[in-house]
Coordinates of C-alpha atoms in Angstrom, one line a residue:
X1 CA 0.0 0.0 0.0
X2 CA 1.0 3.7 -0.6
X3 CA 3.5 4.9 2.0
X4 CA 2.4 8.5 3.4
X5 CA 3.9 11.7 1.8
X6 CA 5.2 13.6 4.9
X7 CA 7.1 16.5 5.5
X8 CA 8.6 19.0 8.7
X9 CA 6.4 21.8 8.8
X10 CA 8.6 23.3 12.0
X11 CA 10.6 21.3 14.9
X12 CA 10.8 22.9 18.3
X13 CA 14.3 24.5 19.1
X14 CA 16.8 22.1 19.6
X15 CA 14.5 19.3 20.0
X16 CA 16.5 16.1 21.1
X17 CA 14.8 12.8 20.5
X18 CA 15.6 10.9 23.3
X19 CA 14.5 11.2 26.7
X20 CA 11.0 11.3 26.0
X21 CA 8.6 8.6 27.7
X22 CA 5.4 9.6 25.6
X23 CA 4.8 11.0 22.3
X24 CA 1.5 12.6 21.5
X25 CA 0.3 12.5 18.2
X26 CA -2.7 15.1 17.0
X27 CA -3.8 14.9 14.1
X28 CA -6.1 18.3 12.1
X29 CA -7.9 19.3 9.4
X30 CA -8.9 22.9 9.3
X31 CA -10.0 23.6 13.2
X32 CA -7.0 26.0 14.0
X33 CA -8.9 27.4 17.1
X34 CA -9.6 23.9 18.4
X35 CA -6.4 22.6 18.0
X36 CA -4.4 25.4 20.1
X37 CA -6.9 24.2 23.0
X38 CA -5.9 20.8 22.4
X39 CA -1.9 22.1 22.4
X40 CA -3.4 24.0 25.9
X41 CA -4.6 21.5 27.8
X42 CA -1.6 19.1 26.5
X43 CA 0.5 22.1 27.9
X44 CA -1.5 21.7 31.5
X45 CA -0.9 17.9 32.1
X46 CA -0.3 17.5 35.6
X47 CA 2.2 14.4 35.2
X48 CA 6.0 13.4 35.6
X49 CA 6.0 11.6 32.4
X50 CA 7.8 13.4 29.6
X51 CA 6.5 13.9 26.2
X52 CA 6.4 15.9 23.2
X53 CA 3.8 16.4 20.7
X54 CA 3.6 15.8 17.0
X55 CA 0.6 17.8 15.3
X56 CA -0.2 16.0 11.8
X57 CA -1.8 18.7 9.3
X58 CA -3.7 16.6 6.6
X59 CA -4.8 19.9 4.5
X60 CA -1.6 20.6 3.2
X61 CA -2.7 23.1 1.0
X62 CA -4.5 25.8 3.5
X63 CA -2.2 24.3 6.0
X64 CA -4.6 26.6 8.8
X65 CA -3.8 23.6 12.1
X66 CA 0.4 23.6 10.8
X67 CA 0.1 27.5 10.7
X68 CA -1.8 27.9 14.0
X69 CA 0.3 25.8 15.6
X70 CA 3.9 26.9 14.4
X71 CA 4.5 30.1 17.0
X72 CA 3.3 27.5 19.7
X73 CA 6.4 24.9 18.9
X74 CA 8.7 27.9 17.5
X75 CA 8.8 29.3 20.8
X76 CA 9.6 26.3 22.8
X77 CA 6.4 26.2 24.7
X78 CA 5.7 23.0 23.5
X79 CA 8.1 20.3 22.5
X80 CA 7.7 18.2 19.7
X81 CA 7.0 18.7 15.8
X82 CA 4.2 20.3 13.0
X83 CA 4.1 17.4 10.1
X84 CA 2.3 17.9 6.9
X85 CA 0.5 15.0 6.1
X86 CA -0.3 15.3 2.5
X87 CA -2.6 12.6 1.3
X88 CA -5.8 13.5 2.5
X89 CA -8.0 11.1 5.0
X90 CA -7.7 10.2 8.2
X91 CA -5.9 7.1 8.3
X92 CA -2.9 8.5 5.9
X93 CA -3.0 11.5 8.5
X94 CA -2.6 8.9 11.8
X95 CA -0.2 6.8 10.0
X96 CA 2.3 9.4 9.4
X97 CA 2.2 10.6 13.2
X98 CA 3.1 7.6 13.8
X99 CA 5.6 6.6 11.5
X100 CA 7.5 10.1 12.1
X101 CA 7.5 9.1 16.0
X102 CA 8.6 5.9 15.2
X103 CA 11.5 7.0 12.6
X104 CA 12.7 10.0 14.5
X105 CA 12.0 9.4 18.2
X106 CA 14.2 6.6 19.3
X107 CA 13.3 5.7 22.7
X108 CA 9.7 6.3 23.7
X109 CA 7.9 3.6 25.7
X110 CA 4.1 4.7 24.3
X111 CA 2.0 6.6 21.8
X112 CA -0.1 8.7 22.9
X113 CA -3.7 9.8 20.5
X114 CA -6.1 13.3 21.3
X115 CA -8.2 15.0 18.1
X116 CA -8.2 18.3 17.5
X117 CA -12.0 18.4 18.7
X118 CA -11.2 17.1 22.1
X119 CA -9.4 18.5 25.2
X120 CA -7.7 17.0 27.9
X121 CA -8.2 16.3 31.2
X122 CA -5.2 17.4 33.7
X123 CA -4.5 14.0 34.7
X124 CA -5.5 12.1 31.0
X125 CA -1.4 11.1 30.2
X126 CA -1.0 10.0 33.5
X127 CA -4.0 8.3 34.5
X128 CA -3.5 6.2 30.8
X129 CA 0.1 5.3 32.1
X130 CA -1.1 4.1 35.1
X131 CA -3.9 2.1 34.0
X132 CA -1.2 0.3 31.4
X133 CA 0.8 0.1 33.8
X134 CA -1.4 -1.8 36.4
X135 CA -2.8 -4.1 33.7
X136 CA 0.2 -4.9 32.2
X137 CA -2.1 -3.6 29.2
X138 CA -0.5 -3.0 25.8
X139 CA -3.4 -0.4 24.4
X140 CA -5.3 1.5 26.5
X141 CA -8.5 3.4 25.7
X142 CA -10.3 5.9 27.5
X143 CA -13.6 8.6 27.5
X144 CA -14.5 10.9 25.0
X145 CA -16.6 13.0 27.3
X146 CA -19.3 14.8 24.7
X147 CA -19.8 18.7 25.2
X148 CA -23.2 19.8 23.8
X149 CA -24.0 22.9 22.7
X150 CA -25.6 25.1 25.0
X151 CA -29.7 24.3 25.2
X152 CA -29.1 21.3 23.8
X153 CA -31.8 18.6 25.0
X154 CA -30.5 16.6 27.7
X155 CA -32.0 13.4 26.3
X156 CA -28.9 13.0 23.9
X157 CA -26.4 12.4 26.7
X158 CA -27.9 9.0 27.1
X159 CA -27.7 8.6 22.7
X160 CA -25.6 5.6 21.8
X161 CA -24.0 7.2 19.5
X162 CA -22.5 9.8 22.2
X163 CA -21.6 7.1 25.0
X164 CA -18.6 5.9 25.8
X165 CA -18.2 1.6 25.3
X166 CA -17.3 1.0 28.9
X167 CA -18.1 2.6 32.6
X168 CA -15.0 1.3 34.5
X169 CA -11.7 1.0 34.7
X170 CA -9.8 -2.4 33.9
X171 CA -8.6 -4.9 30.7
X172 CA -11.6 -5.5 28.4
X173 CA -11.7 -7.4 24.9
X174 CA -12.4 -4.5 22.2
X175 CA -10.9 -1.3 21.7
X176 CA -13.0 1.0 19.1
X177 CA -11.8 4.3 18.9
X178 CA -8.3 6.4 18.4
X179 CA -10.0 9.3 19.9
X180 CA -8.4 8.9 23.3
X181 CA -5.3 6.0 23.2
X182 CA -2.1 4.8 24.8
X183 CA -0.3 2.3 22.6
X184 CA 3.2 0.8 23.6
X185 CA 5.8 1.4 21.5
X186 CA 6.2 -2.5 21.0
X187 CA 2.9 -2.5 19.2
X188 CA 3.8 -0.1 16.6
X189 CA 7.0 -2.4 16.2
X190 CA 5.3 -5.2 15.6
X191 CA 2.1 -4.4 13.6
X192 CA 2.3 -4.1 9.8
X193 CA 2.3 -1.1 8.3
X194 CA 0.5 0.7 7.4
X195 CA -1.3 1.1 10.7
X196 CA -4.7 2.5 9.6
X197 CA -5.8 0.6 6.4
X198 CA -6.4 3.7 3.8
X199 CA -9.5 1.5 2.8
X200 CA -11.0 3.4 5.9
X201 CA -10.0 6.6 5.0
X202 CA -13.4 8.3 4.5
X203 CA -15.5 6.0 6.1
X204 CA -13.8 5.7 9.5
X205 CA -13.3 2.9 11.2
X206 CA -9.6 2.7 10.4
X207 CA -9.1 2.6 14.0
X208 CA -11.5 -0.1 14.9
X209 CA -10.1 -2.3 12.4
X210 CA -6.2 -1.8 13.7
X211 CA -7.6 -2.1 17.1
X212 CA -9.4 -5.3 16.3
X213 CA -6.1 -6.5 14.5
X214 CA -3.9 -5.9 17.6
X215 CA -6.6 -8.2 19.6
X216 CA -6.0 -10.7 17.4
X217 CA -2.3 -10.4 17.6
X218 CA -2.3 -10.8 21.3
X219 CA -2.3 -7.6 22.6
X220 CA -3.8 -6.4 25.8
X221 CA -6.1 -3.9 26.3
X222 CA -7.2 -2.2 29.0
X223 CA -10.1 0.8 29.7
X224 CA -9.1 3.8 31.9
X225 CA -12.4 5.8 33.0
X226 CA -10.7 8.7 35.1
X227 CA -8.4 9.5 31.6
X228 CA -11.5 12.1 30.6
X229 CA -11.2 14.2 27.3
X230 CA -14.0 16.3 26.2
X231 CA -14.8 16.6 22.8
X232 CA -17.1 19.3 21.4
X233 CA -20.2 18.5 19.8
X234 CA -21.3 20.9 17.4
X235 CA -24.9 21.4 16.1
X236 CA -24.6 19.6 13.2
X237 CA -24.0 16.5 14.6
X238 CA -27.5 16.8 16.6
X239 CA -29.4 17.2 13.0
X240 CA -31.4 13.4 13.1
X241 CA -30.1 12.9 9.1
X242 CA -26.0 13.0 10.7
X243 CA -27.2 10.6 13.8
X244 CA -28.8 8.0 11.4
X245 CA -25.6 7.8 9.4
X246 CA -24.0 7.7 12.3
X247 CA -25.4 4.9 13.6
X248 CA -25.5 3.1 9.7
X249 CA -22.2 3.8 9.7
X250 CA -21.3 2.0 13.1
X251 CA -22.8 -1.2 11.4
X252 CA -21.1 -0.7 8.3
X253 CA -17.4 -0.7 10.0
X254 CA -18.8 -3.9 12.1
X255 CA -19.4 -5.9 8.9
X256 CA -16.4 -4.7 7.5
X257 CA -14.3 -5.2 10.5
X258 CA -15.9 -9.0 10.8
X259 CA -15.7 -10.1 7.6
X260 CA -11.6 -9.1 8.0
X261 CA -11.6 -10.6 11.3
X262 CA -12.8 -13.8 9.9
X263 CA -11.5 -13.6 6.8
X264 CA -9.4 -17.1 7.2
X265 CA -12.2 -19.0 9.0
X266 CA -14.5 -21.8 7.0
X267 CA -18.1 -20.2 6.4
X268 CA -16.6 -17.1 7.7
X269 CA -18.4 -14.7 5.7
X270 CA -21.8 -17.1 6.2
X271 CA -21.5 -16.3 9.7
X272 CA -20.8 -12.7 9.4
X273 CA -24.1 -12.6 6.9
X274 CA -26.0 -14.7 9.8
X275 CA -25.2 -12.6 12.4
X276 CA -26.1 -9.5 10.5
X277 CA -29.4 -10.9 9.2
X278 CA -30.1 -12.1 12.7
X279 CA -29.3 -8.0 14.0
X280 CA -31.9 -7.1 11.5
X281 CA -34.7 -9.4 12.3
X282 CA -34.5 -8.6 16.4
X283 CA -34.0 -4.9 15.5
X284 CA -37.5 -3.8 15.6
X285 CA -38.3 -5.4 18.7
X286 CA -35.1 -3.8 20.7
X287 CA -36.0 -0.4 19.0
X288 CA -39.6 -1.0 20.6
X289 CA -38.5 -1.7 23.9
X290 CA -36.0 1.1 23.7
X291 CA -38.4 3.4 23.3
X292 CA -40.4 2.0 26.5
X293 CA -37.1 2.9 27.9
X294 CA -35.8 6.1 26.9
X295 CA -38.8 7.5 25.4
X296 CA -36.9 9.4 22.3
X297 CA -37.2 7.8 18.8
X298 CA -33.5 8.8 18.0
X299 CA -32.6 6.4 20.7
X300 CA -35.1 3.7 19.9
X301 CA -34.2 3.4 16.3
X302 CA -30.1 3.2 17.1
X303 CA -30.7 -0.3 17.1
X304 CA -32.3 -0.4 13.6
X305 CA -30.1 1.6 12.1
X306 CA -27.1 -0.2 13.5
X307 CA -28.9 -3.8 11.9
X308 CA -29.7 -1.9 8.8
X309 CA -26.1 -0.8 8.4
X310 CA -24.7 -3.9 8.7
X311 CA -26.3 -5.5 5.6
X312 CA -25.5 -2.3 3.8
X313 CA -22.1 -3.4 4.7
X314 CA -22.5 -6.9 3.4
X315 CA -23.7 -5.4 -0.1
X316 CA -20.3 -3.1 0.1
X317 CA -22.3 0.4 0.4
X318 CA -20.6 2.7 2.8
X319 CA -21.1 6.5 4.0
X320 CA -18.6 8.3 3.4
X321 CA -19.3 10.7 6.6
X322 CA -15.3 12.0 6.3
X323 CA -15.2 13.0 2.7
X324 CA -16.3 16.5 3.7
X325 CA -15.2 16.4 7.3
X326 CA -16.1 20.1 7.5
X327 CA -19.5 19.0 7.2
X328 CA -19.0 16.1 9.4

């Protein structure tokens, strides 16, 4: 597969790249405000862990996160490096965060992973460390804490699509989001490249599918509750048509992510197509008893759409939600 185009947009001054325990990676597209929040409350961990932060702008042509940024690692307030990642999607933008703190770090125990939506709790680096620590856990996932807009009803805290997959701290058996990781260096070392699979690109799910990948492998993985980020909502992503492909696409990637899981396994893809029939035909009743429950049709029907987006998946139609991702 196609190797990502990278290059230095600035380094910190007389950046040395040893001695560093954790390196950050951030990935952006065109959210220049958000992202010198993110570089903030990197800025305000409250740990003894050393790290430095590599910022991957995947617009290299208006280049607005690598321009925001620059003054921010010019001035030595933050340690660490401004990449352009020049083939656009999100798994080309991850994959060369990581393979630049792979070629040019040399002695980092973990990777670190925070959007440019999202903003860190004080004790998020050090709270993942510990929880990898104390679990002996390769990976380790955490909370992305949603922050909806002012009046927004209080109904979509409890929306599937919003909640995190797990409550409380300790190892668990799926991983499903980059949003808010700690990966060992180790992994990186022994995974194929590339990480993210570009197939993913637009649709997401590129995370899931390495995640799901490093299960398989034997890795570890672990849940940290108290490493909180918060990641803004904005209104657009309350509108009931982004919700629904939302959900769709949260089927989709399970298909997809199935069908590779089980790729080598007799009847595999029967048993994938099973399942996802089977999701389909007890969809309407969960959706009904759902809405006994919650009593708000956006979080009855998550179920349906979920079933529906799995056959979509089986008949290879995808949403491509991150094609625009300024619409997203």
């Amino acid at each position: 597969m196609t190797e990502p185009a990278i290059s230095i947009a600035c380094q910190s001054p007389g950046l040395d790249a040893s001695g560093f325990d954790v390196i950050v990676t951030l990935p952006t597209f065109r959210r220049p405000g958000q992202l010198l929040e993110t570089l903030r409350s990197l800025k305000n961990q409250e740990t003894a862990l050393r790290f430095a932060v590599i910022v991957m702008d995947n617009d290299a042509e208006r280049r607005e996160g690598a321009t925001a940024a620059l003054p921010v690692f010019q001035s030595g307030e933050m340690k660490g490096l401004v990449i352009l990642a020049h083939q656009r999607g999100n798994c080309f933008a991850y994959n060369a965060g990581w393979e630049t703190a792979m070629s040019r770090f040399s002695d980092f125990s973990h990777i670190a992973v925070i959007d440019d939506d999202e903003i860190a709790s004080p004790a998020w680096l050090a709270s993942l460390a510990a929880t990898a620590e104390r679990y002996h856990a390769d990976i380790v996932g955490g909370p992305q804490i949603p922050v909806f807009p002012e009046g927004a009803d209080s109904r979509w805290r409890d929306h599937p699509v919003f909640l995190p997959p797990y409550e409380a701290t300790g190892p668990v058996q799926a991983l499903y989001s980059s949003g808010n990781l700690l990966i060992a260096r180790d992994v990186l070392a022994r995974m194929p490249k590339p990480y993210l699979d570009p197939q993913f690109n637009f649709i997401g799910g590129g995370d899931s599918d390495f995640l799901s990948r490093c299960k398989i492998s034997g890795m570890r993985l672990a849940w940290c509750a108290e490493a909180e980020i918060h990641e803004a909502v904005p209104e657009r992503r309350l509108e009931a048509d982004w919700v629904r492909a939302r959900a769709q696409r949260n089927g989709m990637i399970s298909t997809l992510v199935e069908q590779r899981k089980r790729a080598n396994e007799p009847l595999g893809r029967i048993r994938v197509l099973s399942k996802s029939l089977a999701l389909l035909a007890a969809a309407p009743l969960r959706s009904l008893v759902r809405l006994g429950q919650a009593q708000s049709m956006s979080i009855a029907s998550y179920p349906l759409h979920v079933a529906i987006g799995r056959v979509m998946g089986e008949l290879g139609m995808f949403h491509e939600q991150y094609r625009q991702p300024e619409k997203n």
